[in-house]
Amino acid sequence: MVRGGEKVEIYTIGHSTHTKEEFLKLLDDANIERLIDIRAFPGSRKFPHFHEDLMKEWLPANDIAYEHCGKLGGRRRKSKTIDPEINDAWDNQSFHNYADYTLTADFKEGVDQLMEKALKQRIAICCSERHPARCHRLLISNWLALHGWEVKHIIDGPKEKTLIEDHVIGKWGPHHIVLESNGTVIYPPGPKEKN
């Protein structure tokens, strides 16, 4: 996506086991202005500073806006309306469920809100998993990248170094297809290998 002649970037991050200070450093290193929490349940028993109520306080106190976007939350149930074979290339049921969810009006509404905010501020979507390959951020990243956005992942590296990696479609997860009629992204099963 382009704004004022420049490509607009959307970042992703996982809070993982970080302290507040470590997490803020990662966000600061990427110049993030707004964090959009896409956890289905925005809290953490092990790391209480990542509870929504507290993040609403300490992130703005450090000049980073915070909001929760439930429409992009993970942990989706098996769809009762989407043909289960459409996204059958996913072996992991939770990824399969989320791939089905990306075909719904609720997902579209959530991703539209996300894109609108990204045109105004430098944003990062946040979940709990450290690496995007283990998180539903992967499916959102694929969708965004296939719709013209530049997606980057903020990951903690060795010796407290912040890594910012470009999202590469297909690097993690199965092959995808984009339907030209409406831009839908699906993950159908590939041809069976012959023995």
PDB file of C-alpha atoms in Angstrom:
ATOM      1  CA  MET A   1       0.000   0.000   0.000  1.00  0.00           C
ATOM      2  CA  VAL A   2       1.302   3.478  -0.809  1.00  0.00           C
ATOM      3  CA  ARG A   3       0.815   6.707   1.171  1.00  0.00           C
ATOM      4  CA  GLY A   4       2.344   9.959  -0.038  1.00  0.00           C
ATOM      5  CA  GLY A   5       4.563   8.149  -2.514  1.00  0.00           C
ATOM      6  CA  GLU A   6       5.949   5.799   0.159  1.00  0.00           C
ATOM      7  CA  LYS A   7       5.072   2.174   0.842  1.00  0.00           C
ATOM      8  CA  VAL A   8       3.133   1.744   4.070  1.00  0.00           C
ATOM      9  CA  GLU A   9       4.420  -0.904   6.420  1.00  0.00           C
ATOM     10  CA  ILE A  10       2.480  -2.937   8.961  1.00  0.00           C
ATOM     11  CA  TYR A  11       4.478  -4.648  11.682  1.00  0.00           C
ATOM     12  CA  THR A  12       3.770  -7.725  13.784  1.00  0.00           C
ATOM     13  CA  ILE A  13       5.133  -8.640  17.198  1.00  0.00           C
ATOM     14  CA  GLY A  14       4.628 -11.289  19.887  1.00  0.00           C
ATOM     15  CA  HIS A  15       4.903 -10.271  23.528  1.00  0.00           C
ATOM     16  CA  SER A  16       6.407 -13.670  24.405  1.00  0.00           C
ATOM     17  CA  THR A  17       8.145 -13.678  27.811  1.00  0.00           C
ATOM     18  CA  HIS A  18       9.449 -10.115  27.594  1.00  0.00           C
ATOM     19  CA  THR A  19       9.588  -7.620  30.390  1.00  0.00           C
ATOM     20  CA  LYS A  20       7.891  -4.266  29.781  1.00  0.00           C
ATOM     21  CA  GLU A  21      11.302  -2.723  29.130  1.00  0.00           C
ATOM     22  CA  GLU A  22      12.322  -5.382  26.596  1.00  0.00           C
ATOM     23  CA  PHE A  23       8.994  -5.098  24.797  1.00  0.00           C
ATOM     24  CA  LEU A  24       9.178  -1.301  24.673  1.00  0.00           C
ATOM     25  CA  LYS A  25      12.692  -1.506  23.201  1.00  0.00           C
ATOM     26  CA  LEU A  26      11.419  -3.760  20.399  1.00  0.00           C
ATOM     27  CA  LEU A  27       8.575  -1.336  19.646  1.00  0.00           C
ATOM     28  CA  ASP A  28      10.850   1.699  19.858  1.00  0.00           C
ATOM     29  CA  ASP A  29      13.435   0.122  17.541  1.00  0.00           C
ATOM     30  CA  ALA A  30      10.679  -0.185  14.912  1.00  0.00           C
ATOM     31  CA  ASN A  31       9.271   3.308  15.683  1.00  0.00           C
ATOM     32  CA  ILE A  32       5.818   1.898  16.464  1.00  0.00           C
ATOM     33  CA  GLU A  33       3.170   4.521  17.312  1.00  0.00           C
ATOM     34  CA  ARG A  34       0.155   2.259  17.924  1.00  0.00           C
ATOM     35  CA  LEU A  35      -0.099  -1.341  19.120  1.00  0.00           C
ATOM     36  CA  ILE A  36      -3.166  -3.276  18.034  1.00  0.00           C
ATOM     37  CA  ASP A  37      -3.684  -6.312  20.250  1.00  0.00           C
ATOM     38  CA  ILE A  38      -5.127  -9.224  18.264  1.00  0.00           C
ATOM     39  CA  ARG A  39      -5.226 -11.780  21.064  1.00  0.00           C
ATOM     40  CA  ALA A  40      -8.602 -13.437  21.480  1.00  0.00           C
ATOM     41  CA  PHE A  41      -8.224 -13.022  25.245  1.00  0.00           C
ATOM     42  CA  PRO A  42      -5.957 -10.016  25.914  1.00  0.00           C
ATOM     43  CA  GLY A  43      -4.350 -11.117  29.148  1.00  0.00           C
ATOM     44  CA  SER A  44      -1.511 -13.225  30.532  1.00  0.00           C
ATOM     45  CA  ARG A  45      -1.367 -15.037  33.881  1.00  0.00           C
ATOM     46  CA  LYS A  46       2.381 -15.595  33.699  1.00  0.00           C
ATOM     47  CA  PHE A  47       3.126 -12.064  32.528  1.00  0.00           C
ATOM     48  CA  PRO A  48       0.454  -9.822  34.063  1.00  0.00           C
ATOM     49  CA  HIS A  49       1.939  -6.640  32.572  1.00  0.00           C
ATOM     50  CA  PHE A  50       0.560  -7.916  29.244  1.00  0.00           C
ATOM     51  CA  HIS A  51      -3.029  -7.767  30.489  1.00  0.00           C
ATOM     52  CA  GLU A  52      -5.141  -5.370  28.428  1.00  0.00           C
ATOM     53  CA  ASP A  53      -5.979  -3.117  31.407  1.00  0.00           C
ATOM     54  CA  LEU A  54      -2.315  -2.589  32.247  1.00  0.00           C
ATOM     55  CA  MET A  55      -1.182  -2.213  28.635  1.00  0.00           C
ATOM     56  CA  LYS A  56      -3.746   0.584  28.270  1.00  0.00           C
ATOM     57  CA  GLU A  57      -1.719   2.418  30.901  1.00  0.00           C
ATOM     58  CA  TRP A  58       1.972   1.705  30.368  1.00  0.00           C
ATOM     59  CA  LEU A  59       2.031   1.810  26.569  1.00  0.00           C
ATOM     60  CA  PRO A  60       0.450   5.315  26.294  1.00  0.00           C
ATOM     61  CA  ALA A  61       2.727   6.429  29.164  1.00  0.00           C
ATOM     62  CA  ASN A  62       5.557   5.544  26.748  1.00  0.00           C
ATOM     63  CA  ASP A  63       3.969   7.335  23.760  1.00  0.00           C
ATOM     64  CA  ILE A  64       2.489   4.221  22.133  1.00  0.00           C
ATOM     65  CA  ALA A  65      -1.285   4.068  21.667  1.00  0.00           C
ATOM     66  CA  TYR A  66      -2.986   0.774  22.542  1.00  0.00           C
ATOM     67  CA  GLU A  67      -6.202  -0.880  21.432  1.00  0.00           C
ATOM     68  CA  HIS A  68      -7.660  -4.347  21.280  1.00  0.00           C
ATOM     69  CA  CYS A  69      -9.189  -5.625  18.021  1.00  0.00           C
ATOM     70  CA  GLY A  70     -11.342  -8.654  18.809  1.00  0.00           C
ATOM     71  CA  LYS A  71     -12.372  -9.102  15.167  1.00  0.00           C
ATOM     72  CA  LEU A  72      -8.803 -10.186  14.360  1.00  0.00           C
ATOM     73  CA  GLY A  73      -8.413 -12.388  17.435  1.00  0.00           C
ATOM     74  CA  GLY A  74      -7.249 -15.972  17.090  1.00  0.00           C
ATOM     75  CA  ARG A  75      -8.544 -19.198  18.674  1.00  0.00           C
ATOM     76  CA  ARG A  76     -11.408 -19.548  16.215  1.00  0.00           C
ATOM     77  CA  ARG A  77     -13.722 -22.522  16.294  1.00  0.00           C
ATOM     78  CA  LYS A  78     -14.311 -24.837  13.376  1.00  0.00           C
ATOM     79  CA  SER A  79     -16.515 -23.076  10.852  1.00  0.00           C
ATOM     80  CA  LYS A  80     -20.049 -24.303  10.306  1.00  0.00           C
ATOM     81  CA  THR A  81     -20.455 -22.316   7.089  1.00  0.00           C
ATOM     82  CA  ILE A  82     -17.136 -22.597   5.191  1.00  0.00           C
ATOM     83  CA  ASP A  83     -16.455 -25.734   3.134  1.00  0.00           C
ATOM     84  CA  PRO A  84     -13.762 -27.518   5.204  1.00  0.00           C
ATOM     85  CA  GLU A  85     -11.831 -28.496   2.079  1.00  0.00           C
ATOM     86  CA  ILE A  86     -11.170 -24.887   1.009  1.00  0.00           C
ATOM     87  CA  ASN A  87      -8.311 -24.467   3.504  1.00  0.00           C
ATOM     88  CA  ASP A  88      -7.450 -28.146   3.931  1.00  0.00           C
ATOM     89  CA  ALA A  89      -3.754 -27.606   3.192  1.00  0.00           C
ATOM     90  CA  TRP A  90      -3.365 -26.574   6.838  1.00  0.00           C
ATOM     91  CA  ASP A  91      -2.468 -29.606   8.967  1.00  0.00           C
ATOM     92  CA  ASN A  92      -2.807 -27.576  12.152  1.00  0.00           C
ATOM     93  CA  GLN A  93      -6.517 -27.302  13.025  1.00  0.00           C
ATOM     94  CA  SER A  94      -6.226 -23.892  14.690  1.00  0.00           C
ATOM     95  CA  PHE A  95      -4.557 -22.432  11.578  1.00  0.00           C
ATOM     96  CA  HIS A  96      -7.205 -24.130   9.421  1.00  0.00           C
ATOM     97  CA  ASN A  97      -9.947 -22.604  11.578  1.00  0.00           C
ATOM     98  CA  TYR A  98      -8.400 -19.141  11.281  1.00  0.00           C
ATOM     99  CA  ALA A  99      -7.954 -19.512   7.515  1.00  0.00           C
ATOM    100  CA  ASP A 100     -11.685 -20.231   7.341  1.00  0.00           C
ATOM    101  CA  TYR A 101     -12.347 -17.193   9.536  1.00  0.00           C
ATOM    102  CA  THR A 102     -10.467 -14.943   7.080  1.00  0.00           C
ATOM    103  CA  LEU A 103     -13.282 -15.650   4.616  1.00  0.00           C
ATOM    104  CA  THR A 104     -15.909 -14.019   6.864  1.00  0.00           C
ATOM    105  CA  ALA A 105     -17.382 -10.526   6.999  1.00  0.00           C
ATOM    106  CA  ASP A 106     -16.125 -10.105  10.584  1.00  0.00           C
ATOM    107  CA  PHE A 107     -12.509 -10.665   9.520  1.00  0.00           C
ATOM    108  CA  LYS A 108     -12.937  -8.267   6.597  1.00  0.00           C
ATOM    109  CA  GLU A 109     -14.313  -5.620   8.948  1.00  0.00           C
ATOM    110  CA  GLY A 110     -11.387  -6.095  11.340  1.00  0.00           C
ATOM    111  CA  VAL A 111      -8.734  -6.003   8.625  1.00  0.00           C
ATOM    112  CA  ASP A 112     -10.366  -2.928   7.040  1.00  0.00           C
ATOM    113  CA  GLN A 113     -10.118  -1.111  10.402  1.00  0.00           C
ATOM    114  CA  LEU A 114      -6.500  -2.214  10.711  1.00  0.00           C
ATOM    115  CA  MET A 115      -5.589  -0.919   7.248  1.00  0.00           C
ATOM    116  CA  GLU A 116      -7.344   2.392   7.909  1.00  0.00           C
ATOM    117  CA  LYS A 117      -5.285   2.907  11.083  1.00  0.00           C
ATOM    118  CA  ALA A 118      -2.060   1.898   9.302  1.00  0.00           C
ATOM    119  CA  LEU A 119      -2.559   4.745   6.844  1.00  0.00           C
ATOM    120  CA  LYS A 120      -2.503   7.203   9.758  1.00  0.00           C
ATOM    121  CA  GLN A 121       0.084   5.763  12.164  1.00  0.00           C
ATOM    122  CA  ARG A 122       2.937   3.269  12.230  1.00  0.00           C
ATOM    123  CA  ILE A 123       1.262   0.220  13.744  1.00  0.00           C
ATOM    124  CA  ALA A 124       2.139  -3.245  14.972  1.00  0.00           C
ATOM    125  CA  ILE A 125      -0.322  -6.056  15.518  1.00  0.00           C
ATOM    126  CA  CYS A 126       0.450  -8.038  18.646  1.00  0.00           C
ATOM    127  CA  CYS A 127      -0.244 -11.546  19.876  1.00  0.00           C
ATOM    128  CA  SER A 128       1.536 -13.699  22.445  1.00  0.00           C
ATOM    129  CA  GLU A 129       3.669 -16.063  20.323  1.00  0.00           C
ATOM    130  CA  ARG A 130       7.251 -14.869  19.818  1.00  0.00           C
ATOM    131  CA  HIS A 131       7.547 -16.029  16.203  1.00  0.00           C
ATOM    132  CA  PRO A 132       4.918 -15.303  13.530  1.00  0.00           C
ATOM    133  CA  ALA A 133       5.204 -18.810  12.058  1.00  0.00           C
ATOM    134  CA  ARG A 134       3.533 -20.143  15.233  1.00  0.00           C
ATOM    135  CA  CYS A 135       0.778 -17.547  15.378  1.00  0.00           C
ATOM    136  CA  HIS A 136      -2.336 -16.484  13.480  1.00  0.00           C
ATOM    137  CA  ARG A 137      -0.338 -13.315  12.668  1.00  0.00           C
ATOM    138  CA  LEU A 138       1.022 -15.462   9.834  1.00  0.00           C
ATOM    139  CA  LEU A 139      -2.377 -15.673   8.122  1.00  0.00           C
ATOM    140  CA  ILE A 140      -3.096 -11.982   8.646  1.00  0.00           C
ATOM    141  CA  SER A 141       0.373 -11.171   7.278  1.00  0.00           C
ATOM    142  CA  ASN A 142      -0.236 -13.312   4.199  1.00  0.00           C
ATOM    143  CA  TRP A 143      -3.572 -11.577   3.599  1.00  0.00           C
ATOM    144  CA  LEU A 144      -2.053  -8.095   3.982  1.00  0.00           C
ATOM    145  CA  ALA A 145       0.985  -8.849   1.810  1.00  0.00           C
ATOM    146  CA  LEU A 146      -1.215 -10.320  -0.912  1.00  0.00           C
ATOM    147  CA  HIS A 147      -3.238  -7.084  -0.829  1.00  0.00           C
ATOM    148  CA  GLY A 148      -0.285  -4.771  -1.410  1.00  0.00           C
ATOM    149  CA  TRP A 149       0.970  -4.074   2.110  1.00  0.00           C
ATOM    150  CA  GLU A 150       4.589  -4.355   3.201  1.00  0.00           C
ATOM    151  CA  VAL A 151       4.562  -6.551   6.315  1.00  0.00           C
ATOM    152  CA  LYS A 152       7.498  -6.759   8.704  1.00  0.00           C
ATOM    153  CA  HIS A 153       7.995  -8.922  11.790  1.00  0.00           C
ATOM    154  CA  ILE A 154       9.657  -7.561  14.934  1.00  0.00           C
ATOM    155  CA  ILE A 155      11.549 -10.396  16.643  1.00  0.00           C
ATOM    156  CA  ASP A 156      14.055 -10.347  19.481  1.00  0.00           C
ATOM    157  CA  GLY A 157      17.443 -11.539  18.314  1.00  0.00           C
ATOM    158  CA  PRO A 158      20.637 -12.568  20.095  1.00  0.00           C
ATOM    159  CA  LYS A 159      22.273 -10.143  22.552  1.00  0.00           C
ATOM    160  CA  GLU A 160      19.124  -8.011  22.851  1.00  0.00           C
ATOM    161  CA  LYS A 161      19.270  -7.112  19.171  1.00  0.00           C
ATOM    162  CA  THR A 162      15.974  -6.303  17.477  1.00  0.00           C
ATOM    163  CA  LEU A 163      15.435  -8.145  14.204  1.00  0.00           C
ATOM    164  CA  ILE A 164      12.982  -6.732  11.695  1.00  0.00           C
ATOM    165  CA  GLU A 165      12.258  -9.329   9.034  1.00  0.00           C
ATOM    166  CA  ASP A 166      10.279  -8.849   5.838  1.00  0.00           C
ATOM    167  CA  HIS A 167       7.274 -11.124   5.544  1.00  0.00           C
ATOM    168  CA  VAL A 168       7.807 -13.631   2.750  1.00  0.00           C
ATOM    169  CA  ILE A 169       4.579 -15.223   1.513  1.00  0.00           C
ATOM    170  CA  GLY A 170       4.868 -19.006   1.512  1.00  0.00           C
ATOM    171  CA  LYS A 171       7.996 -19.123   3.688  1.00  0.00           C
ATOM    172  CA  TRP A 172       5.929 -20.679   6.466  1.00  0.00           C
ATOM    173  CA  GLY A 173       2.758 -22.673   5.942  1.00  0.00           C
ATOM    174  CA  PRO A 174       1.156 -24.219   2.879  1.00  0.00           C
ATOM    175  CA  HIS A 175       0.714 -22.952  -0.650  1.00  0.00           C
ATOM    176  CA  HIS A 176      -2.042 -20.380  -1.162  1.00  0.00           C
ATOM    177  CA  ILE A 177      -4.277 -19.168  -3.972  1.00  0.00           C
ATOM    178  CA  VAL A 178      -5.693 -15.662  -4.363  1.00  0.00           C
ATOM    179  CA  LEU A 179      -9.077 -15.607  -6.065  1.00  0.00           C
ATOM    180  CA  GLU A 180      -9.018 -12.808  -8.642  1.00  0.00           C
ATOM    181  CA  SER A 181     -12.750 -12.229  -8.382  1.00  0.00           C
ATOM    182  CA  ASN A 182     -12.603 -10.800  -4.845  1.00  0.00           C
ATOM    183  CA  GLY A 183      -9.035 -11.057  -3.522  1.00  0.00           C
ATOM    184  CA  THR A 184      -9.884 -13.933  -1.183  1.00  0.00           C
ATOM    185  CA  VAL A 185      -6.878 -15.941   0.032  1.00  0.00           C
ATOM    186  CA  ILE A 186      -7.400 -19.697   0.361  1.00  0.00           C
ATOM    187  CA  TYR A 187      -5.164 -22.680   1.141  1.00  0.00           C
ATOM    188  CA  PRO A 188      -6.540 -25.642  -0.802  1.00  0.00           C
ATOM    189  CA  PRO A 189      -4.902 -29.054  -0.606  1.00  0.00           C
ATOM    190  CA  GLY A 190      -2.294 -29.663  -3.285  1.00  0.00           C
ATOM    191  CA  PRO A 191      -2.206 -32.660  -5.627  1.00  0.00           C
ATOM    192  CA  LYS A 192      -1.508 -35.934  -3.854  1.00  0.00           C
ATOM    193  CA  GLU A 193       1.948 -37.359  -4.422  1.00  0.00           C
ATOM    194  CA  LYS A 194       2.075 -40.635  -6.313  1.00  0.00           C
ATOM    195  CA  ASN A 195       3.910 -43.488  -4.623  1.00  0.00           C
TER     196      ASN A 195
END
